Coordinates of C-alpha atoms in Angstrom, one line a residue:
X1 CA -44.8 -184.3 82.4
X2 CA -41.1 -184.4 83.3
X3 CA -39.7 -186.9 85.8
X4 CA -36.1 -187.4 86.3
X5 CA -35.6 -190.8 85.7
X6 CA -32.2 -191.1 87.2
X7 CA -33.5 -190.4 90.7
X8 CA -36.2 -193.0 90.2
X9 CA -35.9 -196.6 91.1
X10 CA -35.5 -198.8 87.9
X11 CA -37.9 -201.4 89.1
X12 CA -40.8 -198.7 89.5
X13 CA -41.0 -198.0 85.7
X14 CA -39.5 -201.0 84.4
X15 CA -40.6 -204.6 84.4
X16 CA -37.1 -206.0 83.9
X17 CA -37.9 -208.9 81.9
X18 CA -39.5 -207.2 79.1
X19 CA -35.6 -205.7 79.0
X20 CA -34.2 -209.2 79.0
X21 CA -33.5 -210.1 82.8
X22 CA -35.3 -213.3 83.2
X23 CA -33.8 -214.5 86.4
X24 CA -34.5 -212.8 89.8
X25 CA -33.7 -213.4 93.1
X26 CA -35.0 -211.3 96.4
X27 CA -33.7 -210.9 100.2
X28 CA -35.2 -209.7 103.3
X29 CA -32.4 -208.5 106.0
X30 CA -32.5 -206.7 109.8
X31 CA -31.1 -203.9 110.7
X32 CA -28.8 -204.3 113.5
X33 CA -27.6 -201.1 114.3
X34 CA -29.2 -197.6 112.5
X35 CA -25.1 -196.7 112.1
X36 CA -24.0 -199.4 110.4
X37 CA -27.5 -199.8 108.5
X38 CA -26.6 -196.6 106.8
X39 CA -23.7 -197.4 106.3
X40 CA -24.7 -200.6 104.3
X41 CA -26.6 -198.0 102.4
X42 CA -24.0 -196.4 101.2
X43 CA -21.9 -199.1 100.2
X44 CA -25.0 -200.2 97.9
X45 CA -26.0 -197.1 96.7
X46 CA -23.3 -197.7 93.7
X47 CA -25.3 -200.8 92.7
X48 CA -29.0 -199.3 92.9
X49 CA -30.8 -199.3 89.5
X50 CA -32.3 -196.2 88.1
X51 CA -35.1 -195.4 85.6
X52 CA -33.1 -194.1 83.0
X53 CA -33.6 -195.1 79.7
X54 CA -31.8 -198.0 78.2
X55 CA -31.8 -200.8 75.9
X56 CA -31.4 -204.6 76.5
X57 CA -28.0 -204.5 74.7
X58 CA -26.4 -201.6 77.1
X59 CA -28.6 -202.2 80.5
X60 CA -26.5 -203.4 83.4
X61 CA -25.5 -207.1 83.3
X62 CA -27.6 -207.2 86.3
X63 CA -30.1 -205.1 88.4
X64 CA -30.7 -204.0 91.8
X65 CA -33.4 -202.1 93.7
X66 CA -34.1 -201.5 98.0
X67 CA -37.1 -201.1 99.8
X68 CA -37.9 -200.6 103.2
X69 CA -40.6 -201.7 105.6
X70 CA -41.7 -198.7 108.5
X71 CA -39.9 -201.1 111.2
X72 CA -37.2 -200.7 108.7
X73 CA -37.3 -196.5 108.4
X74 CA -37.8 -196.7 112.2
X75 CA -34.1 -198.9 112.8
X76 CA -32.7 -196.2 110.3
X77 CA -33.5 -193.6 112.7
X78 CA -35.4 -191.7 110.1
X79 CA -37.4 -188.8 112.2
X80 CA -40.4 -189.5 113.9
X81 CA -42.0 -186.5 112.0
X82 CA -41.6 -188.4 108.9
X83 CA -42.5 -191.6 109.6
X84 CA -46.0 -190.0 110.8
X85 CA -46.5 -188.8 107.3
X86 CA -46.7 -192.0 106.4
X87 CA -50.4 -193.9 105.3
X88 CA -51.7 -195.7 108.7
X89 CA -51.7 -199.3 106.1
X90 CA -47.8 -198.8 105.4
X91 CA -47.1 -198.1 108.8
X92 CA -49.6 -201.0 110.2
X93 CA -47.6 -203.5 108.0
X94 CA -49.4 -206.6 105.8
X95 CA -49.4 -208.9 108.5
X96 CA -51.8 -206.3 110.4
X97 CA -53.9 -206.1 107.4
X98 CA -55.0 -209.8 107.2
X99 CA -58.2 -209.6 107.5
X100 CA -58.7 -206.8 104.6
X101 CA -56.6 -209.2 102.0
X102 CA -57.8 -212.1 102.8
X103 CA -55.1 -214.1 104.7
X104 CA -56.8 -216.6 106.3
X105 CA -57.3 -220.3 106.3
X106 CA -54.9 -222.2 103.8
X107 CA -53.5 -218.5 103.2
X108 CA -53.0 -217.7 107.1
X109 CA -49.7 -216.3 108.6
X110 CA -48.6 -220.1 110.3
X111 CA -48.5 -221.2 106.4
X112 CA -46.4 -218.9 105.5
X113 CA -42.3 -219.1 105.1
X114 CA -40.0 -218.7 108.2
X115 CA -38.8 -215.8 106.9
X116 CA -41.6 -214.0 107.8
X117 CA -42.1 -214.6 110.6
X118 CA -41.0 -212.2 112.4
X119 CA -42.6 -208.9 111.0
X120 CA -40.5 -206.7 113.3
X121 CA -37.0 -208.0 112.0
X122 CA -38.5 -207.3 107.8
X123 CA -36.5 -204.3 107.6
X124 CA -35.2 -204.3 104.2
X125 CA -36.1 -205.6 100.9
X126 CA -33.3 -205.9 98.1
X127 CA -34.2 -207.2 94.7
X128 CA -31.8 -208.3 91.7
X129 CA -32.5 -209.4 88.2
X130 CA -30.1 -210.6 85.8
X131 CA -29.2 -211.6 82.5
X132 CA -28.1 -215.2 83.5
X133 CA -27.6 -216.8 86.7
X134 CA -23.9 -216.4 86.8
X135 CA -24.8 -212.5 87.4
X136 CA -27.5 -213.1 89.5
X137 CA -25.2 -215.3 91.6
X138 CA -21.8 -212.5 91.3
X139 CA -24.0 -209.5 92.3
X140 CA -25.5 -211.5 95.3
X141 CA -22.6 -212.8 96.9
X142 CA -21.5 -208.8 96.5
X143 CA -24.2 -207.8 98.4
X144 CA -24.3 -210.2 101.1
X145 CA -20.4 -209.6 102.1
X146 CA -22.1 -205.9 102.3
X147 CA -24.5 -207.0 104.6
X148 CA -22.2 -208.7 106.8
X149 CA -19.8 -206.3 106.8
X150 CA -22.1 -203.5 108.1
X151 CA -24.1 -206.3 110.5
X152 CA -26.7 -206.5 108.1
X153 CA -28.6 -209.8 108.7
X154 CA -30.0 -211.8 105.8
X155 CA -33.3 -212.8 106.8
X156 CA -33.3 -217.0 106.3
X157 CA -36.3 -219.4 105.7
X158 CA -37.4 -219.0 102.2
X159 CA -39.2 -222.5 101.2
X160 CA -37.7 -223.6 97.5
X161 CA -37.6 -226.8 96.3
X162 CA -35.2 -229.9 97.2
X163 CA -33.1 -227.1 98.8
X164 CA -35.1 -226.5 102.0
X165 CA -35.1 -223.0 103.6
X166 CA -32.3 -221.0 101.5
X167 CA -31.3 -216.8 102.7
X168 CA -32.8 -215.8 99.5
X169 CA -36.2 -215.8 97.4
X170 CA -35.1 -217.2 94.2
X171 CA -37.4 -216.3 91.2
X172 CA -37.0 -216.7 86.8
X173 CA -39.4 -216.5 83.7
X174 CA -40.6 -220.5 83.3
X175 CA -38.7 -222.1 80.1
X176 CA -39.4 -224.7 77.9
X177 CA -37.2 -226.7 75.6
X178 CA -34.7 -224.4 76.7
X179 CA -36.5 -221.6 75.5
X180 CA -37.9 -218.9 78.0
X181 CA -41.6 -218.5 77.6
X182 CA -43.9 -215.6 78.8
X183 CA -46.1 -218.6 80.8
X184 CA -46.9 -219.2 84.5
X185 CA -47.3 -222.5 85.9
X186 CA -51.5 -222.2 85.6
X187 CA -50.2 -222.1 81.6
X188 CA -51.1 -218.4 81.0
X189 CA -49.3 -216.2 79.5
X190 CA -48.6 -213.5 81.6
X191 CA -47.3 -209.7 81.6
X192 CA -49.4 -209.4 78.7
X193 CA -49.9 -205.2 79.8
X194 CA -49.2 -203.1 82.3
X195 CA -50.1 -199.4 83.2
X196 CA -48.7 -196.9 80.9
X197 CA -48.1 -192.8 83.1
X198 CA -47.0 -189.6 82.0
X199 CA -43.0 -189.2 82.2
X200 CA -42.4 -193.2 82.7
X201 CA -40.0 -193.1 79.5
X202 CA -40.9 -196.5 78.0
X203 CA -41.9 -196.9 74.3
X204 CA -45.2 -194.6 73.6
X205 CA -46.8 -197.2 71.5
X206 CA -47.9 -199.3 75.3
X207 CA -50.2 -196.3 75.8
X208 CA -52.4 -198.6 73.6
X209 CA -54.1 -201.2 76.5
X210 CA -51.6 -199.4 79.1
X211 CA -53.2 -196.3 79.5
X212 CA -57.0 -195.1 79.7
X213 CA -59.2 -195.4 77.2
X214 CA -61.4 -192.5 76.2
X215 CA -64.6 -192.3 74.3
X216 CA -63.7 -194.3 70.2
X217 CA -62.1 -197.2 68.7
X218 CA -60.1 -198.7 71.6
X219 CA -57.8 -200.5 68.3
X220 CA -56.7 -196.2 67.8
X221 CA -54.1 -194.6 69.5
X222 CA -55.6 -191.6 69.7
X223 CA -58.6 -193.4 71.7
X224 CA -55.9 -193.7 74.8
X225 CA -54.1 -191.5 76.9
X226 CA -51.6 -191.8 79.6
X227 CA -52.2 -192.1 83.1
X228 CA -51.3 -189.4 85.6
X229 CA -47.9 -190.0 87.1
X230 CA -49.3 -189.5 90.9
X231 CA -51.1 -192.7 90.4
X232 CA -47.5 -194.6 90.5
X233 CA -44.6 -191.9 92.0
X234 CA -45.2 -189.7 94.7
X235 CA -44.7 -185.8 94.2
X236 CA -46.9 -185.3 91.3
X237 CA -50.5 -185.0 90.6
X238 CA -52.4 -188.3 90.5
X239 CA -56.0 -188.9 88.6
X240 CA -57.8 -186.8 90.7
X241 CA -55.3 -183.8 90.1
X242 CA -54.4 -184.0 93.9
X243 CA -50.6 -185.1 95.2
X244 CA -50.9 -188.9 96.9
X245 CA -50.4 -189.1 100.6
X246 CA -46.7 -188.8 101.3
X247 CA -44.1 -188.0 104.5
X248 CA -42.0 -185.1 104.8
X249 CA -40.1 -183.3 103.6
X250 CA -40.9 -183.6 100.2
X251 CA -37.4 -184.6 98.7
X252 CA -37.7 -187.4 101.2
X253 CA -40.8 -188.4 99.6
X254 CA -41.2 -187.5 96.0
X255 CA -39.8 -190.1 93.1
X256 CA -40.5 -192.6 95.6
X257 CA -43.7 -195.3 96.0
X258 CA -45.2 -198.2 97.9
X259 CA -45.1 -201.9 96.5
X260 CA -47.0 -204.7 98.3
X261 CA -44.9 -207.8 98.1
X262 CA -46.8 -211.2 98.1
X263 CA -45.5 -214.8 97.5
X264 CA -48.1 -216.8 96.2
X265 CA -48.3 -220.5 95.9
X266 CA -50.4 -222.1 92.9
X267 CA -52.3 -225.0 93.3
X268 CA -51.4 -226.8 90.0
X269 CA -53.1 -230.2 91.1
X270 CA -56.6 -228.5 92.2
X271 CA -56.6 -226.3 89.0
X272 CA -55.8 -228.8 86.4
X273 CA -58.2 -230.9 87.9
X274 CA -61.1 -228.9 88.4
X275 CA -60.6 -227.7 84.5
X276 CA -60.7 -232.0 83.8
X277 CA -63.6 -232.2 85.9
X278 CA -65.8 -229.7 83.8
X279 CA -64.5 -230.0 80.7
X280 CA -67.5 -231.2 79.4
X281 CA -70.1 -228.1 80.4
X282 CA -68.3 -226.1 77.4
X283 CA -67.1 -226.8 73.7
X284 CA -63.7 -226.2 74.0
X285 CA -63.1 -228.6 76.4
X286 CA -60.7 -227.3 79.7
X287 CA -59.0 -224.5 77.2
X288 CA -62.5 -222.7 77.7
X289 CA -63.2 -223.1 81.5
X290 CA -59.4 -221.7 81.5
X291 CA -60.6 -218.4 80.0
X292 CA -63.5 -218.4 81.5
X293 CA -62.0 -218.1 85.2
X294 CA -59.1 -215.4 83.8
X295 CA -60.9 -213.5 80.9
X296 CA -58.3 -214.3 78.7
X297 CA -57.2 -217.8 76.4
X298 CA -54.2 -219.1 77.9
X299 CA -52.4 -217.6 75.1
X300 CA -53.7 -214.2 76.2
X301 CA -56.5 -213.7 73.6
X302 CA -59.0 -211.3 75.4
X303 CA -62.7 -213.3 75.4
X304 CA -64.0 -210.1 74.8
X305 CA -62.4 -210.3 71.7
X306 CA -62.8 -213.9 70.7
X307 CA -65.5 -215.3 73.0
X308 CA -66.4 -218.7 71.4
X309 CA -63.6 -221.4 71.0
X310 CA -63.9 -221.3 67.5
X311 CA -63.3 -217.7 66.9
X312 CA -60.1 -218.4 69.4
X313 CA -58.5 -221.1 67.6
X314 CA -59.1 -218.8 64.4
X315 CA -57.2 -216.0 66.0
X316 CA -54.3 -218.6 66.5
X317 CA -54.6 -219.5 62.7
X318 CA -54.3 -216.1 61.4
X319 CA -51.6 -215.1 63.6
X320 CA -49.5 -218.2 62.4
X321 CA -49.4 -217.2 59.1
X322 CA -49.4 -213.5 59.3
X323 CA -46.8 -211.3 57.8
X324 CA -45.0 -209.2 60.5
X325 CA -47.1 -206.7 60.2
X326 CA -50.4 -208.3 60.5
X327 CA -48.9 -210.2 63.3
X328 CA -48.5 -206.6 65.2
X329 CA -52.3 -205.8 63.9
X330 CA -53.3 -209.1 65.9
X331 CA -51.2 -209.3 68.8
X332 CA -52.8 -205.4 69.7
X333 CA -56.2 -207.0 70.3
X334 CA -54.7 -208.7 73.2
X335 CA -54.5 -205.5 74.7
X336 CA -56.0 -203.1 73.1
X337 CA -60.2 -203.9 74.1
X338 CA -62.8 -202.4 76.5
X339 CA -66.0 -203.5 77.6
X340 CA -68.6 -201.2 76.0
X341 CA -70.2 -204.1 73.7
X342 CA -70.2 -206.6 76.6
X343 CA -72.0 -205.2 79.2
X344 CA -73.5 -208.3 80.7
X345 CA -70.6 -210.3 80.6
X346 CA -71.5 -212.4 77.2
X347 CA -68.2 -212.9 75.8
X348 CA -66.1 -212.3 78.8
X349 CA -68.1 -212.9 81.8
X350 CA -67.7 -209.9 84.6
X351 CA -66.7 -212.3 87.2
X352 CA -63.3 -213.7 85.5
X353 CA -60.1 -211.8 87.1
X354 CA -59.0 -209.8 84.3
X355 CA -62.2 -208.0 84.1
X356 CA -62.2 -207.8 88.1
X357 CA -58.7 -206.5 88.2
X358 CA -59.0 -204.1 85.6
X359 CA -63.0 -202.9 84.5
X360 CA -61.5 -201.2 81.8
X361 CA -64.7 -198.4 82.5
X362 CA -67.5 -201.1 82.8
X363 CA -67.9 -200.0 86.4
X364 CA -68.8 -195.9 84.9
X365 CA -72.8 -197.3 85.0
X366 CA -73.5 -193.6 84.3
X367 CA -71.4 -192.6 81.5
X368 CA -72.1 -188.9 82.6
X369 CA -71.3 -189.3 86.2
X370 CA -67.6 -188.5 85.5
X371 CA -65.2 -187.3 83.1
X372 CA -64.2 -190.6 81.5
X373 CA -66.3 -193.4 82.3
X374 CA -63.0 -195.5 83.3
X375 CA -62.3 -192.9 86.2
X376 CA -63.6 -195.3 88.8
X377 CA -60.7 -197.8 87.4
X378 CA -58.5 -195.5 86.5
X379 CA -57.4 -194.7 90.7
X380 CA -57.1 -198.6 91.0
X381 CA -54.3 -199.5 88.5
X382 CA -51.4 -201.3 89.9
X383 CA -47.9 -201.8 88.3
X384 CA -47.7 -205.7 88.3
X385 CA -44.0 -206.9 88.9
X386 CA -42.9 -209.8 89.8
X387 CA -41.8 -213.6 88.1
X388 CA -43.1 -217.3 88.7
X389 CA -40.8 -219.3 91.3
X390 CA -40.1 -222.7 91.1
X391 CA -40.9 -225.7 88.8
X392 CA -44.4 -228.2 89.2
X393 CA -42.7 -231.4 89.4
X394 CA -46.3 -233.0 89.6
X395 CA -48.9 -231.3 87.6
X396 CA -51.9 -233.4 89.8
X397 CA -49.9 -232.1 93.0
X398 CA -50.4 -229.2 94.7
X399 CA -47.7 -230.0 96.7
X400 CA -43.9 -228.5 95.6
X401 CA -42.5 -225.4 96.2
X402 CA -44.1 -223.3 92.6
X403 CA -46.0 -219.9 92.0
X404 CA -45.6 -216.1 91.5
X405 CA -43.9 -213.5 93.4
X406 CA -46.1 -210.9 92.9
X407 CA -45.1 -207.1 93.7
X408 CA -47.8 -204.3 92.8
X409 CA -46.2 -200.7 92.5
X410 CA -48.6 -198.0 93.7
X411 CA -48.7 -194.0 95.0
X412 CA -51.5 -195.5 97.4
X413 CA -51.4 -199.2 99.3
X414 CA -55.2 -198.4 100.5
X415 CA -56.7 -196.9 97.4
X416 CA -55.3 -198.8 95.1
X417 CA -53.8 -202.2 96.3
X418 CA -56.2 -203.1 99.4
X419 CA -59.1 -201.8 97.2
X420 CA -58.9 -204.4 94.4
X421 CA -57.8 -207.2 96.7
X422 CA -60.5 -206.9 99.1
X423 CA -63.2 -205.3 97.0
X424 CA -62.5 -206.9 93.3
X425 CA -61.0 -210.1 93.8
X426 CA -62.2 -211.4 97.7
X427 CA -66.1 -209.5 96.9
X428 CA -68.2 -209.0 94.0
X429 CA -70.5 -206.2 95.2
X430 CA -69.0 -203.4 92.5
X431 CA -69.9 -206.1 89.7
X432 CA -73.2 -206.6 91.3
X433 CA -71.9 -210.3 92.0
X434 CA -72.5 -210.4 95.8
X435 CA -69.5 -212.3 97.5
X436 CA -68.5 -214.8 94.7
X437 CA -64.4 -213.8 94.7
X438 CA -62.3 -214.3 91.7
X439 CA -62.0 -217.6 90.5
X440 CA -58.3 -217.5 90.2
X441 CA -56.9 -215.5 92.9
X442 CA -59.9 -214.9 95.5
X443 CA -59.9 -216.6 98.8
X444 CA -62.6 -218.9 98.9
X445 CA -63.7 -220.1 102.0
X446 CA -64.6 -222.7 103.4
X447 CA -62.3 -224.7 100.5
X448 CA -64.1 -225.8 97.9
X449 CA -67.5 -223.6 98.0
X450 CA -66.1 -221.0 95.3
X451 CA -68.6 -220.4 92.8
X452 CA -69.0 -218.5 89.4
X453 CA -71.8 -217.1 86.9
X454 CA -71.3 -216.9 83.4
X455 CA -74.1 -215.4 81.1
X456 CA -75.5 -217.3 78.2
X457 CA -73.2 -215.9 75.1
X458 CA -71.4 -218.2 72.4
X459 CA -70.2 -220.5 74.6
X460 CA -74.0 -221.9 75.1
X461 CA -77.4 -220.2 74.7
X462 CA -77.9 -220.6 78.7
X463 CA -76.0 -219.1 81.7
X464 CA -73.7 -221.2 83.1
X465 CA -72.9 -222.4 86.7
X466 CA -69.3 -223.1 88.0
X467 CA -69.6 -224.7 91.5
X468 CA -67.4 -225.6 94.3
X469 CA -64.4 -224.2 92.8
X470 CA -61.3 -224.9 95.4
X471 CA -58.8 -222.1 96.1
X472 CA -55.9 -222.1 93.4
X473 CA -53.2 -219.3 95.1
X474 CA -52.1 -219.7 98.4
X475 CA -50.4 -216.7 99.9
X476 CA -47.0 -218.0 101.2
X477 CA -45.7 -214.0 102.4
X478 CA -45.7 -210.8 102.0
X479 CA -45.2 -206.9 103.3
X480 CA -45.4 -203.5 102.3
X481 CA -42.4 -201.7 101.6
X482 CA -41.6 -197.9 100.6
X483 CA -39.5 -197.5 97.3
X484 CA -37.5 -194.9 97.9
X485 CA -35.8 -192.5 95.2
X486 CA -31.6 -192.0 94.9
X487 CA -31.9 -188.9 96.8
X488 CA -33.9 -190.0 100.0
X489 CA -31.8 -193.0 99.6
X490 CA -28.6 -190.8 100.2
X491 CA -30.3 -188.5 102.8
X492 CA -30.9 -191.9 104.8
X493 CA -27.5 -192.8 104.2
X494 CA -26.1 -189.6 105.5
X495 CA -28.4 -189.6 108.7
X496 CA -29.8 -186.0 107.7
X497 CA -33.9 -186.6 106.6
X498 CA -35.5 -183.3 108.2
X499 CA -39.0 -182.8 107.9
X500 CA -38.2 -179.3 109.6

């Protein structure tokens, strides 16, 4: 499968800080005038970031992607032919989609950040990564004299801390002891894999855990392949061997995506204490109930993999003193695992939110019913983006201005996005679990009535019960925006998209 890289968006295929860009910072902006908004398109179109490959040494000093909103295509003018073509949850908007994802309560719109709230004026979404902050700073201050030179507004009212409402989204990779880390302020380490597709020009070895994994030894390569493009980019065939949903014409649409945009707000305080609270119902202490509510050690150790705490803490043993090649041996278990021995959840229990993000084929009941028993998963898989925000000044505080920006990259918002968030993480009824939510991310409600079954396995010889778990992520905003490619980009720029 051949994709041309350069008229992709960087930030669909890349997760920039794997490439060493640590430091992020995001802007919303209105279009004032379609005229002068493509106009501002053209003056940025210099700076946009493309797919092709590069290495950390020779990559730009710093990055920078655009999305749009459909309020956003709409003050561009783009044809109304077009923007029909466009899925009804796009068009709709986030906001609209509330009740599907789960924004309510402590997660409603009226918490969220001023500058969202006014879903109309979301036209634009620009993103930048950088090396440091002095290039995060130079390349922002380029683009807002852009903006105000073509009556592009910034968007204000983005909550940060000590700072108030700032014009931008600031966002970095958390450090310690002036070191940056791979951890989010929960402790886990995240980023850990991330969906590998046909044509996406990264290294071939993150097929392994990345891609989907046939029938045999999920440690082999030649157990995984890679997942159709379609499932990612529009304009090519997708897992069911049919072309995603998308506008015309098709050189509007193809190389371009969707990505759902959420700010999300962690509730340090609640977590660490309800993992205090029932430390004692398990042997290793908090560390366990940790991995029990993600799937995963918070050193990214899959429980599947090393269910017991004792088998965990030897993983940590043998990967301090292993030679650099048995240290690549090890680190591949972290992704490199399915479900087939675990059926019921005895090592890593079915409700934890890795497993419920990503069944890794323990959904194909009937291992005939399909072509590959991880089909069902394979049309859900979501390009995670995205960095932690902020610092926890108070780790038994929920208050403070810390979490995730999280942006999923996807052909289809519906299938793909909306299906996991409403059907994996906010219900249980495809893991047989009724309406327990994920333990991490779901929204429970009323606060504080979350609950969670884990199966007797090494951790104790009966099931156990996790009650009256609070909610831990708070969404704080969010919208869906269209990715375009360089070449619907300039046709937008120019003022000449015909669906004719």
């Amino acid at each position: 499968m051949s994709i041309d890289l350069h008229d992709v968006q960087g930030n669909i295929v890349k997760g920039y800080g794997r490439y060493g860009y640590p430091v992020a910072r995001y802007l919303l902006a209105t279009i004032n005038s379609d005229t002068q908004g493509r106009e501002f398109l053209s003056a940025i179109l210099p700076m946009i970031s493309t797919a092709e490959a590069w290495q950390s040494s020779d990559g730009p000093d710093a990055t920078t992607n655009i999305g749009m909103t459909y309020q956003g295509l709409k003050a561009l003018e783009v044809p109304e032919l077009t923007l029909r073509g466009f899925p009804p949850e796009f068009a709709m908007g986030m906001k609209k989609r509330f009740e599907i994802l789960g924004d309510v309560g402590s997660s409603g719109h009226d918490k969220w950040d001023d500058a969202w709230s006014k879903e109309d004026d979301v036209h634009l979404w620009i993103s930048i990564n950088s090396r440091d902050g002095d290039k995060l700073v130079e390349r922002y201050d380029e683009i807002v004299v852009l903006a105000k030179a073509c009556n592009v507004t910034v968007i204000p009212g983005h909550k940060s801390e000590g700072a108030g409402a700032l014009p931008y989204q600031d966002a970095g990779a958390l450090q310690k002891e002036g070191k940056i880390t791979k951890k989010e302020h929960f402790g886990y380490d995240d980023g850990i894999s991330d969906p590998y597709f046909k044509g996406s020009g990264t290294g071939e070895e993150r097929v392994i855990g990345g891609g989907k994994c046939n029938d045999g030894d999920p440690l082999s390569k030649d157990s995984w392949s890679p997942l159709e493009t379609g499932e990612f980019i529009l304009g090519y065939k997708d897992e069911a061997y049919e072309y995603p949903m998308a506008p015309e014409p098709k050189v509007f649409s193809k190389n371009g995506t969707f990505m759902a945009y959420r700010k999300l707000h962690q509730n340090v305080g609640s977590f660490n204490r309800y993992l205090k609270d029932n430390a004692n119902l398990v042997e290793g202490g908090e560390e366990e109930v940790a991995a029990i509510f993600a799937g995963r050690w918070r050193d990214g150790a899959p429980l599947t993999s090393y269910p017991s705490y004792t088998k965990w803490r030897k993983f940590g043993e043998d990967l301090e003193k292993a030679d650099p090649e048995e240290e690549k041996e090890l680190r591949k278990t972290l992704v490199a695992f399915n479900y087939d021995n675990d059926n019921e959840g005895a090592s890593c229990p079915i409700g934890s939110h890795i497993r419920r993000v990503n069944p890794r084929g323990a959904l194909g009941y009937n291992k005939d019913a399909f072509e590959s028993k991880s089909a069902l998963t394979n049309r859900r898989r979501l390009a995670r983006r995205g960095l932690p925000y902020g610092t926890v000044s108070d780790s038994e505080s929920n208050d403070g201005e810390h979490g995730i920006i999280f942006m999923a990259i996807c052909a289809s918002l519906n299938r793909q996005f909306e299906f996991v968030q409403q059907q994996w993480v906010n219900y249980g009824n495809d893991l047989k679990l009724g309406n327990d939510k994920d333990p991490l991310i779901g929204s429970a409600a009323p606060e504080g009535t979350g609950v969670m079954t884990v199966p007797a396995g090494e951790h104790d010889e009966k099931p156990l019960f996790l009650q009256n778990i609070p909610r831990f992520v708070d969404v704080r905003g969010g919208a869906y925006f269209f990715i375009p490619s360089i070449t619907a980009l300039k046709l937008m720029a120019k003022g000449i998209v015909d669906p004719t």
